[in-house]
Coordinates of N, CA and C in Angstrom, one line a residue:
S1216 N 7.2 -11.2 -17.7 CA 8.0 -10.2 -17.6 C 7.7 -9.4 -16.4
S1217 N 6.1 -9.2 -16.4 CA 5.6 -8.3 -14.8 C 6.2 -9.0 -13.6
L1218 N 5.9 -10.6 -13.8 CA 6.1 -11.3 -12.4 C 7.7 -11.2 -12.3
L1219 N 8.3 -11.3 -13.1 CA 9.5 -11.2 -12.9 C 10.3 -9.7 -12.3
L1220 N 9.6 -8.8 -13.1 CA 9.8 -7.6 -12.4 C 9.4 -7.4 -10.7
M1221 N 8.3 -7.8 -10.4 CA 7.8 -7.7 -9.0 C 8.8 -8.7 -8.2
S1222 N 8.9 -9.8 -8.7 CA 9.8 -10.7 -7.9 C 11.1 -10.0 -7.6
G1223 N 11.9 -9.3 -8.6 CA 13.2 -8.7 -8.8 C 12.7 -7.6 -7.4
V1224 N 11.7 -6.8 -7.6 CA 11.6 -5.9 -6.6 C 11.8 -6.2 -5.2
V1225 N 11.0 -7.4 -4.9 CA 10.7 -7.9 -3.6 C 12.4 -8.3 -3.0
V1226 N 13.2 -9.2 -4.0 CA 14.4 -9.5 -3.6 C 15.5 -8.4 -3.1
T1227 N 15.2 -7.2 -3.9 CA 16.1 -6.2 -4.1 C 15.7 -5.7 -2.7
V1228 N 14.6 -5.5 -2.4 CA 14.1 -4.7 -1.1 C 14.5 -5.7 0.1
G1229 N 14.5 -6.9 0.1 CA 14.8 -7.9 0.9 C 16.2 -7.8 1.3
L1230 N 16.9 -7.5 0.4 CA 18.7 -7.3 0.6 C 18.7 -5.7 0.9
C1231 N 18.1 -5.0 0.9 CA 18.4 -3.4 1.4 C 17.9 -3.5 3.0
R1232 N 16.6 -4.1 2.9 CA 16.4 -4.3 4.4 C 17.7 -5.2 5.4
R1233 N 17.9 -6.2 4.8 CA 18.9 -6.8 5.4 C 20.2 -6.1 5.9
L1234 N 20.8 -5.6 4.7 CA 21.8 -4.6 4.9 C 21.7 -3.4 6.0
A1235 N 20.6 -2.9 5.7 CA 20.3 -1.9 6.9 C 20.2 -2.2 8.4
R1236 N 19.6 -3.4 8.4 CA 19.5 -4.0 9.5 C 21.0 -4.4 10.4
R1237 N 22.0 -4.7 9.5 CA 23.4 -5.2 9.9 C 24.2 -3.8 10.2
R1238 N 24.0 -2.8 9.4 CA 24.9 -1.8 9.4 C 24.2 -0.7 10.4
L1239 N 23.1 -0.2 10.3 CA 22.3 0.7 10.7 C 21.9 0.6 12.3
R1240 N 21.9 -0.3 13.0 CA 21.5 -0.6 14.5 C 21.8 0.2 15.4
S1241 N 22.8 0.9 15.2 CA 23.1 2.0 16.3 C 22.6 3.4 15.7
R1242 N 21.5 3.3 14.8 CA 21.3 4.5 14.4 C 19.8 4.5 14.4
P1243 N 19.2 4.4 15.2 CA 17.7 3.8 15.2 C 16.6 4.6 14.2
H1244 N 16.9 6.2 14.2 CA 16.0 6.7 13.5 C 16.5 6.5 12.0
L1245 N 17.6 6.6 11.7 CA 17.9 6.4 10.1 C 17.5 5.1 9.9
F1246 N 17.8 3.7 10.8 CA 17.4 2.5 10.5 C 16.0 2.6 10.3
A1247 N 15.1 3.1 11.1 CA 13.6 3.1 11.0 C 13.2 3.8 9.6
F1248 N 13.6 4.8 9.3 CA 13.2 5.6 8.1 C 13.6 4.6 7.0
L1249 N 14.7 4.2 7.0 CA 15.1 3.4 5.7 C 14.5 2.1 5.5
V1250 N 14.1 1.4 6.5 CA 13.4 0.1 6.5 C 12.0 0.6 6.2
E1251 N 11.6 1.6 6.7 CA 10.0 1.8 6.5 C 9.9 2.0 4.8
M1252 N 10.7 2.7 4.2 CA 10.9 3.5 2.9 C 11.1 2.0 2.0
F1253 N 12.0 1.3 2.4 CA 12.1 0.2 1.7 C 11.0 -0.5 1.4
S1254 N 10.3 -0.8 2.5 CA 9.2 -1.7 2.7 C 8.0 -1.1 2.0
T1255 N 7.8 0.1 2.1 CA 6.4 1.0 1.4 C 6.9 0.8 0.0
F1256 N 8.2 1.0 -0.6 CA 8.6 0.9 -1.9 C 8.1 -0.2 -2.5
Q1257 N 8.3 -1.5 -1.8 CA 8.3 -2.6 -2.2 C 6.6 -2.9 -2.7
I1258 N 5.5 -2.4 -1.8 CA 4.1 -2.3 -1.9 C 3.7 -1.4 -3.0
C1259 N 4.2 -0.3 -3.0 CA 3.6 0.6 -4.0 C 4.2 0.3 -5.3
A1260 N 5.4 -0.7 -5.6 CA 5.8 -0.3 -7.0 C 5.1 -2.0 -7.3
C1261 N 5.0 -3.0 -6.6 CA 4.2 -4.1 -7.1 C 2.9 -3.5 -7.2
T1262 N 2.1 -3.0 -6.8 CA 0.8 -2.5 -6.9 C 0.7 -1.9 -8.0
N1263 N 1.5 -0.9 -8.3 CA 1.5 -0.2 -9.7 C 1.2 -1.3 -10.7
E1264 N 2.5 -2.1 -10.6 CA 2.3 -3.2 -11.7 C 1.5 -3.8 -11.8
L1265 N 0.8 -4.4 -10.5 CA -0.5 -5.1 -10.9 C -1.9 -4.3 -11.2
S1266 N -1.6 -3.1 -11.1 CA -3.0 -2.4 -11.6 C -3.0 -2.3 -13.0
L1267 N -1.8 -2.7 -13.9 CA -1.9 -2.8 -15.2 C -2.2 -4.4 -15.8
L1268 N -2.5 -5.0 -14.7 CA -2.6 -6.7 -14.9 C -4.0 -6.7 -14.7
G1269 N -5.0 -5.9 -14.6 CA -6.3 -5.9 -14.0 C -6.9 -6.4 -15.4
N1270 N -6.7 -6.1 -16.6 CA -7.5 -6.8 -17.6 C -7.2 -7.9 -18.3
V1271 N -6.2 -8.5 -17.6 CA -5.5 -9.7 -17.9 C -6.4 -11.1 -17.6
E1272 N -6.7 -11.6 -19.0 CA -7.8 -13.0 -19.0 C -7.1 -13.9 -18.1
P1273 N -7.9 -14.8 -17.6 CA -9.3 -14.4 -17.3 C -9.7 -13.6 -16.1
K1274 N -10.8 -12.5 -16.2 CA -10.7 -11.4 -15.5 C -12.0 -11.9 -14.5
P1275 N -12.1 -11.3 -13.4 CA -10.9 -10.9 -12.6 C -10.3 -12.0 -11.6
H1276 N -10.1 -13.0 -12.1 CA -9.5 -14.0 -11.5 C -7.8 -13.8 -11.4
T1277 N -7.4 -13.4 -12.7 CA -5.7 -13.2 -12.7 C -5.5 -12.5 -11.6
A1278 N -6.2 -11.2 -11.6 CA -5.8 -9.9 -10.7 C -6.0 -10.4 -9.4
L1279 N -7.1 -11.2 -9.1 CA -7.2 -11.2 -7.8 C -6.6 -12.4 -7.1
T1280 N -6.0 -13.3 -7.9 CA -4.9 -14.2 -7.6 C -3.9 -13.7 -7.2
L1281 N -3.2 -13.0 -8.1 CA -2.0 -12.0 -7.9 C -2.0 -11.1 -6.7
T1282 N -3.2 -10.7 -6.5 CA -3.4 -9.8 -5.2 C -3.1 -10.5 -4.0
Y1283 N -3.6 -11.6 -4.0 CA -3.7 -12.4 -3.0 C -2.4 -13.1 -2.6
G1284 N -1.8 -13.4 -3.6 CA -0.3 -14.1 -3.7 C 0.6 -13.0 -3.3
F1285 N 0.8 -11.9 -3.7 CA 1.6 -10.9 -3.5 C 1.4 -10.4 -2.1
T1286 N 0.3 -10.2 -1.6 CA 0.0 -9.7 -0.2 C 0.4 -10.6 0.5
V1287 N 0.1 -12.1 0.5 CA 0.8 -12.9 1.1 C 2.3 -13.0 1.2
L1288 N 3.1 -12.7 0.1 CA 4.5 -12.3 0.0 C 5.2 -11.0 0.7
H1289 N 4.4 -10.0 0.7 CA 4.4 -8.7 1.5 C 4.4 -9.0 2.9
G1290 N 3.5 -9.8 3.3 CA 3.2 -10.0 4.9 C 4.5 -10.8 5.3
L1291 N 5.0 -11.9 4.5 CA 5.9 -12.5 4.8 C 7.2 -12.0 5.0
S1292 N 7.6 -11.3 3.8 CA 8.8 -10.5 3.9 C 9.0 -9.1 4.4
L1293 N 7.8 -8.4 4.9 CA 7.9 -7.1 5.2 C 7.5 -6.9 6.9
A1294 N 7.8 -8.0 7.5 CA 7.4 -8.3 9.1 C 8.0 -7.2 9.8
G1295 N 7.5 -6.2 10.6 CA 7.7 -5.3 11.3 C 7.6 -3.7 10.7
S1296 N 7.0 -3.7 9.3 CA 6.8 -2.5 8.9 C 5.2 -2.4 8.8
T1297 N 4.8 -1.2 8.7 CA 3.5 -0.9 8.6 C 2.9 -0.5 7.2
C1298 N 4.2 0.2 6.7 CA 3.9 0.6 5.1 C 2.2 1.3 4.8
N1299 N 1.9 1.9 5.8 CA 0.8 2.6 6.0 C 0.5 3.6 6.7
P1300 N 0.3 5.1 6.5 CA 0.3 6.0 7.4 C -0.5 6.0 8.4
C1301 N -1.9 5.3 7.9 CA -2.7 4.8 9.1 C -2.3 4.0 10.3
G1302 N -1.5 3.1 9.7 CA -1.1 2.1 10.9 C -0.1 2.5 11.7
T1303 N 0.6 3.7 11.2 CA 1.6 4.4 11.8 C 1.2 5.3 12.9
L1304 N -0.1 5.7 12.6 CA -1.0 6.7 13.7 C -1.2 5.9 15.1
Q1305 N -1.4 4.6 14.9 CA -2.1 4.0 16.1 C -1.1 4.1 17.1
P1306 N 0.2 3.6 17.2 CA 1.3 3.6 18.1 C 1.4 4.9 18.7
M1307 N 1.1 6.2 17.6 CA 1.5 7.3 18.1 C 0.4 7.8 19.1
W1308 N -0.7 7.5 18.7 CA -2.0 7.6 19.4 C -2.0 7.2 20.9
G1309 N -1.3 5.9 20.8 CA -1.5 5.3 21.9 C -0.2 5.4 22.9
G1310 N 0.8 6.4 22.3 CA 1.8 6.4 23.3 C 3.1 5.6 22.9
G1311 N 2.9 4.5 22.5 CA 3.9 3.7 22.1 C 5.0 3.9 20.9
T1312 N 5.1 5.2 20.4 CA 5.8 5.6 19.4 C 5.9 7.2 19.4
S1313 N 6.8 7.6 19.6 CA 6.9 9.1 19.5 C 6.8 9.7 18.5
L1314 N 6.3 11.4 18.5 CA 5.9 11.8 17.5 C 6.9 11.9 16.6
R1315 N 8.2 12.1 16.8 CA 9.6 12.0 15.8 C 9.5 10.5 15.1
M1316 N 9.4 9.6 15.9 CA 9.7 8.4 15.2 C 8.6 8.2 14.4
G1317 N 7.3 8.6 14.8 CA 6.2 8.3 14.0 C 6.2 9.5 12.6
G1318 N 6.7 10.7 12.6 CA 7.0 11.5 11.7 C 7.6 11.0 10.8
L1319 N 8.8 10.5 11.1 CA 9.9 9.8 10.3 C 9.3 8.8 9.6
K1320 N 8.5 7.9 10.1 CA 7.9 6.7 9.3 C 6.9 7.1 8.3
I1321 N 6.0 8.1 8.5 CA 5.4 8.6 7.6 C 5.7 9.1 6.4
A1322 N 6.6 10.1 6.7 CA 7.4 10.9 5.8 C 8.1 9.7 4.9
A1323 N 8.6 8.6 5.5 CA 9.3 7.4 4.5 C 8.4 6.9 3.8
Q1324 N 7.1 6.5 4.1 CA 5.9 6.0 3.3 C 5.8 6.9 2.1
F1325 N 5.6 8.1 2.3 CA 5.3 9.1 1.1 C 6.7 9.3 0.4
V1326 N 7.9 9.3 0.9 CA 9.0 9.2 -0.1 C 9.1 8.1 -1.0
A1327 N 8.8 6.7 -0.2 CA 8.6 5.6 -1.0 C 7.6 5.6 -2.2
A1328 N 6.5 6.2 -1.9 CA 5.4 6.2 -2.7 C 5.9 7.0 -4.1
V1329 N 6.5 8.0 -3.7 CA 6.9 9.1 -5.2 C 8.1 8.3 -5.5
L1330 N 8.9 7.4 -5.0 CA 10.1 6.8 -5.7 C 9.6 5.8 -6.6
A1331 N 8.6 5.0 -5.7 CA 8.1 3.7 -6.5 C 7.5 4.3 -7.8
R1332 N 6.5 5.3 -7.8 CA 5.8 5.8 -8.9 C 6.8 6.3 -10.1
V1333 N 8.1 7.0 -9.5 CA 9.1 7.4 -10.6 C 9.8 6.3 -11.1
F1334 N 10.0 5.3 -10.2 CA 10.6 4.0 -10.9 C 9.8 3.2 -12.0
M1335 N 8.6 3.1 -11.3 CA 7.9 2.2 -12.4 C 7.6 2.8 -13.7
H1336 N 7.7 4.2 -13.6 CA 7.3 5.3 -14.9 C 8.5 5.1 -15.7
F1337 N 9.5 4.9 -15.2 CA 10.7 4.5 -15.9 C 10.7 3.1 -16.4
I1338 N 10.5 2.0 -15.8 CA 10.5 1.0 -16.3 C 9.1 0.7 -17.6
W1339 N 8.0 1.3 -17.3 CA 6.9 1.5 -18.4 C 7.5 2.1 -19.4
S1340 N 8.3 2.9 -19.2 CA 8.7 4.0 -20.6 C 10.0 2.9 -21.5
L1341 N 10.3 2.0 -20.9 CA 11.1 1.1 -21.6 C 10.0 -0.1 -22.4
E1342 N 9.0 -0.1 -22.2 CA 7.9 -0.8 -22.5 C 8.4 -2.3 -23.0
M1343 N 9.0 -2.9 -22.0 CA 9.7 -4.2 -22.1 C 8.6 -5.6 -22.2
A1344 N 7.5 -5.2 -21.7 CA 6.2 -6.0 -21.7 C 5.0 -5.4 -22.1
E1345 N 4.1 -6.1 -22.5 CA 2.7 -5.7 -23.4 C 1.9 -4.9 -22.4
P1346 N 1.8 -5.1 -21.1 CA 1.0 -4.2 -20.3 C 1.6 -2.9 -20.3
H1347 N 2.7 -2.8 -20.5 CA 3.4 -1.5 -20.4 C 3.1 -0.6 -21.4
L1348 N 3.0 -0.8 -22.7 CA 2.3 -0.3 -23.9 C 1.2 0.6 -23.6
G1349 N 1.6 2.1 -23.8 CA 0.7 2.9 -23.6 C 0.2 3.3 -21.9
A1350 N 1.0 2.8 -20.8 CA 0.5 2.8 -19.6 C 1.0 4.6 -19.2
L1351 N 2.1 5.0 -19.8 CA 2.3 6.5 -19.4 C 1.5 7.3 -20.2
S1352 N 0.5 7.2 -21.0 CA -0.2 8.0 -21.7 C -1.7 8.3 -21.2
Q1353 N -2.0 7.4 -19.9 CA -3.3 7.2 -19.6 C -3.6 8.5 -18.4
G1354 N -2.5 9.2 -18.0 CA -2.9 10.2 -17.2 C -3.5 9.9 -16.0
C1355 N -4.6 10.8 -15.6 CA -5.4 10.2 -14.6 C -6.3 9.1 -14.7
S1356 N -6.1 8.0 -14.6 CA -6.8 6.8 -14.5 C -7.5 6.7 -13.4
S1357 N -8.8 7.6 -13.2 CA -9.5 7.5 -12.3 C -9.8 6.4 -11.5
P1358 N -9.8 6.0 -10.3 CA -10.2 4.7 -9.9 C -11.5 5.1 -9.1
M1359 N -12.0 6.3 -8.9 CA -13.3 6.8 -8.5 C -14.3 6.7 -9.6
Q1360 N -15.0 5.2 -9.3 CA -16.1 5.5 -10.4 C -17.6 5.6 -9.8
T1361 N -17.6 6.3 -8.9 CA -18.9 6.5 -8.1 C -18.7 8.1 -7.7
T1362 N -20.0 8.5 -6.8 CA -19.9 9.6 -6.3 C -19.0 9.9 -5.2
E1363 N -18.6 11.0 -5.2 CA -17.4 11.6 -3.9 C -18.0 10.9 -2.9
M1364 N -19.3 11.2 -2.2 CA -19.7 10.8 -1.0 C -19.6 9.3 -0.9
Q1365 N -20.4 8.3 -1.7 CA -20.3 7.3 -1.6 C -18.8 6.3 -1.8
A1366 N -17.8 7.1 -2.6 CA -16.3 6.7 -2.4 C -15.9 6.8 -1.0
F1367 N -16.1 8.1 -0.3 CA -15.7 8.3 0.9 C -16.1 7.2 2.3
C1368 N -17.4 7.0 1.6 CA -18.1 6.2 2.8 C -17.4 4.6 2.3
I1369 N -17.2 4.0 1.1 CA -16.5 3.0 1.0 C -15.2 2.8 1.6
E1370 N -14.5 3.6 1.0 CA -12.8 3.8 1.8 C -12.9 4.0 3.4
L1371 N -13.8 4.5 3.9 CA -14.1 4.8 5.2 C -14.4 3.1 5.8
L1372 N -15.3 2.6 5.2 CA -15.6 1.3 5.7 C -15.0 0.5 5.5
F1373 N -13.9 0.2 4.4 CA -13.0 -0.9 4.2 C -11.8 -0.3 5.1
S1374 N -11.6 0.7 5.4 CA -10.4 0.7 6.4 C -11.1 0.3 7.5
V1375 N -12.0 0.6 8.1 CA -12.5 0.1 9.4 C -12.6 -1.4 9.6
V1376 N -13.1 -2.0 8.4 CA -13.0 -3.8 8.3 C -11.7 -4.2 8.4
F1377 N -10.9 -3.4 7.8 CA -9.4 -3.9 7.7 C -8.8 -3.9 9.2
Q1378 N -8.9 -2.6 9.6 CA -8.1 -2.3 10.7 C -8.6 -3.3 11.7
L1379 N -10.2 -3.5 12.0 CA -10.7 -4.3 12.9 C -10.2 -5.7 12.8
A1380 N -9.9 -5.9 11.5 CA -9.5 -7.5 11.3 C -8.1 -7.6 11.7
V1381 N -7.1 -6.4 11.6 CA -6.1 -6.6 11.9 C -5.8 -6.9 13.7
L1382 N -6.5 -6.0 14.0 CA -6.9 -6.0 15.7 C -7.3 -7.7 16.1
Q1383 N -8.1 -8.0 15.4 CA -8.7 -9.4 15.9 C -7.9 -10.2 15.7
A1384 N -6.8 -10.4 14.4 CA -5.8 -11.1 14.1 C -4.5 -11.3 14.9
E1385 N -4.6 -10.5 15.8 CA -3.3 -10.1 16.6 C -3.3 -11.7 17.4
S1386 N -3.8 -12.3 18.1 CA -3.9 -13.6 18.7 C -3.7 -14.7 17.9
V1387 N -3.6 -14.7 16.6 CA -3.5 -15.6 15.5 C -2.2 -16.0 15.3
N1388 N -1.9 -17.5 15.1 CA -0.5 -17.9 14.7 C -0.2 -16.9 13.7
P1389 N 1.1 -16.3 13.5 CA 1.5 -15.6 12.4 C 1.7 -16.0 11.0
K1390 N 1.6 -17.7 10.8 CA 1.8 -18.1 9.6 C 0.4 -18.3 9.1
Y1391 N -0.5 -18.2 10.0 CA -1.7 -18.0 9.5 C -2.6 -16.9 9.2
R1392 N -2.0 -15.9 10.2 CA -2.7 -14.4 10.1 C -2.3 -13.8 9.0
V1393 N -1.1 -14.1 8.2 CA -0.8 -13.3 6.9 C -1.9 -13.8 5.9
H1394 N -2.2 -15.1 5.9 CA -3.3 -15.7 4.9 C -4.7 -14.9 5.1
L1395 N -5.1 -15.0 6.4 CA -6.3 -14.3 6.7 C -6.6 -12.6 6.2
I1396 N -5.3 -12.2 6.4 CA -5.4 -10.7 6.0 C -5.2 -10.5 4.4
A1397 N -4.4 -11.5 4.0 CA -4.3 -11.3 2.5 C -5.7 -11.6 1.9
L1398 N -6.4 -12.5 2.6 CA -7.8 -13.1 1.9 C -8.6 -12.0 2.1
L1399 N -8.4 -11.3 3.4 CA -9.6 -10.1 3.3 C -9.7 -9.1 2.4
I1400 N -8.2 -8.6 2.0 CA -7.6 -7.8 1.3 C -8.2 -7.8 -0.4
T1401 N -8.0 -9.3 -0.4 CA -8.5 -9.4 -1.9 C -10.1 -9.7 -2.1
M1402 N -10.6 -10.0 -0.9 CA -12.3 -9.9 -1.0 C -12.5 -8.4 -0.9
L1403 N -11.9 -7.7 -0.5 CA -12.4 -6.1 -0.3 C -11.9 -5.4 -1.9
V1404 N -10.8 -6.0 -2.4 CA -10.5 -5.7 -4.0 C -11.5 -6.0 -4.5
Y1405 N -12.3 -7.1 -4.5 CA -13.1 -7.7 -5.0 C -14.6 -7.0 -5.1
A1406 N -14.5 -6.9 -4.0 CA -16.3 -5.9 -3.5 C -16.2 -4.4 -4.1
G1407 N -15.0 -3.8 -4.0 CA -14.8 -2.5 -4.3 C -13.8 -1.9 -5.1
G1408 N -13.2 -2.7 -5.7 CA -12.2 -2.3 -6.7 C -12.9 -1.7 -7.7
N1409 N -13.8 -1.9 -8.4 CA -14.3 -1.3 -9.5 C -15.1 0.2 -9.2
L1410 N -15.2 0.4 -8.0 CA -15.8 1.6 -7.5 C -14.9 2.6 -6.9
T1411 N -13.7 2.3 -6.1 CA -12.7 3.2 -5.7 C -11.4 2.7 -5.7
G1412 N -11.3 1.5 -6.1 CA -9.8 0.7 -6.3 C -9.6 -0.1 -4.9
A1413 N -10.3 0.5 -3.8 CA -10.2 -0.5 -2.4 C -8.8 -0.4 -2.2
I1414 N -8.3 1.0 -1.7 CA -7.0 1.1 -1.3 C -6.6 1.2 -0.1
F1415 N -7.6 2.0 0.6 CA -7.5 2.3 2.0 C -6.1 2.3 2.8
N1416 N -5.2 3.1 1.9 CA -3.9 3.3 2.3 C -3.3 4.7 1.7
P1417 N -3.1 5.8 2.6 CA -3.0 7.1 1.9 C -1.9 7.3 0.9
A1418 N -0.5 6.5 1.3 CA 0.6 6.5 0.6 C 0.5 5.8 -0.7
L1419 N -0.3 4.5 -0.5 CA -0.3 3.9 -1.8 C -1.1 4.6 -2.6
A1420 N -2.4 5.0 -2.1 CA -3.2 6.1 -3.0 C -2.5 6.9 -3.9
F1421 N -1.6 7.5 -3.2 CA -0.8 8.4 -3.8 C 0.1 8.1 -4.9
S1422 N 0.9 7.2 -4.6 CA 1.8 6.4 -5.6 C 1.2 6.0 -6.9
L1423 N -0.4 5.3 -6.7 CA -1.0 4.7 -7.7 C -1.5 6.0 -8.8
H1424 N -2.2 6.9 -7.9 CA -3.0 8.0 -8.7 C -2.5 9.3 -8.4
A1425 N -1.1 9.8 -8.4 CA -0.5 11.2 -8.1 C -1.0 12.2 -9.2
D1426 N -1.3 11.8 -10.3 CA -2.0 12.7 -11.3 C -3.4 13.2 -11.0
C1427 N -4.3 12.3 -10.2 CA -5.7 12.4 -9.7 C -5.5 13.5 -8.9
F1428 N -4.6 13.2 -7.8 CA -4.5 14.3 -6.8 C -4.2 15.7 -7.2
Y1429 N -3.2 15.7 -8.3 CA -3.0 16.7 -8.8 C -4.0 17.6 -9.5
D1430 N -5.1 16.8 -10.2 CA -6.2 17.6 -10.7 C -7.4 17.7 -9.9
K1431 N -7.4 16.8 -8.9 CA -8.7 16.9 -7.9 C -8.4 16.8 -6.4
F1432 N -7.3 17.5 -6.0 CA -6.5 17.2 -4.8 C -7.5 17.4 -3.4
L1433 N -8.9 18.0 -3.6 CA -9.5 18.2 -2.4 C -10.4 16.8 -2.4
S1434 N -10.8 16.4 -3.5 CA -11.9 15.1 -3.5 C -10.7 13.9 -3.1
Y1435 N -9.8 13.9 -3.7 CA -9.2 12.6 -3.6 C -8.4 12.3 -2.3
S1436 N -8.0 13.9 -1.7 CA -7.6 13.7 -0.5 C -8.8 13.4 0.5
L1437 N -9.9 13.6 0.3 CA -10.9 13.3 1.6 C -11.3 12.1 1.2
V1438 N -11.3 11.4 0.1 CA -11.6 10.0 -0.2 C -10.5 9.1 0.3
Y1439 N -9.1 9.3 -0.2 CA -8.0 8.3 0.1 C -7.0 8.7 1.1
W1440 N -7.3 10.0 1.8 CA -6.3 10.1 2.8 C -7.0 10.4 4.1
L1441 N -8.3 11.3 3.9 CA -9.0 11.4 5.2 C -9.8 10.3 5.6
A1442 N -10.7 9.4 4.6 CA -11.4 8.6 5.1 C -10.6 7.5 5.6
P1443 N -9.3 6.9 5.4 CA -8.7 5.8 5.9 C -8.3 6.2 7.2
C1444 N -7.8 7.7 7.5 CA -7.5 7.8 8.9 C -8.3 8.1 9.7
L1445 N -9.7 8.4 9.3 CA -11.1 8.4 10.0 C -11.3 7.2 10.3
G1446 N -11.3 6.0 9.5 CA -11.5 4.9 9.9 C -10.6 4.1 10.9
K1447 N -9.3 4.7 11.0 CA -8.3 4.3 11.9 C -8.6 4.8 13.3
F1448 N -9.0 5.9 13.4 CA -9.4 6.6 14.7 C -11.0 6.1 15.6
L1449 N -11.8 5.7 14.3 CA -12.7 5.3 14.7 C -12.6 3.7 15.8
I1450 N -11.7 3.1 15.1 CA -11.3 1.8 15.8 C -10.6 2.2 16.9
L1451 N -9.7 2.7 17.0 CA -9.0 3.4 18.3 C -10.0 3.6 19.3
H1452 N -11.0 4.6 18.8 CA -12.1 5.1 20.1 C -12.9 3.9 20.4
V1453 N -13.3 3.1 19.7 CA -14.0 2.2 19.8 C -13.6 1.0 20.6
F1454 N -12.4 0.6 20.7 CA -11.7 -0.4 21.4 C -10.6 0.2 22.3

């Protein structure tokens, strides 16, 4: 049921992106906003569902395999979208994207994060699959299983490694690049998922753990918003 749900989200988002491409080419700002929103919604909704499958046996092989598979699927189906505020900051910093367009895309990513959370909570409330049972009663299921300083350093390091890999992979054939990036993300999730969740995406972090941001906004904003953005700026400064 979970796989069918995530596949349905991917297909629906693909149709919405195609429709927007056909109808809104003459309105670039609205087109950019909607495409970024649809794409980020897909990643956030699927990752919300994947977060419930972490305890499916055999652990952690099932969760890691699904992480790799859906990361490849996202990379193939969401070409042209960043789905990450940190990735949107790069062209803004370099002058390749206007402040207005960059702001629209970041706004779209956070709107999609909220919509994906609301949508998935509605689906979970229907309790159509076994992993959905009791999913809404968890509240802040904190991914931070270490000290705040260590979590900050881990998310910062993972962001630097990820952004550096993306830059280095730009010269790789696209059909191989998506697998390399997916493999790297899976390895990072395996290495630090039990400590911080290995998210390094501010919009995705908010979609997954909004309750934790409400409870401990300063701590979670430092770890899951500031650290990834700082990692991006470190890479931009070095390169």
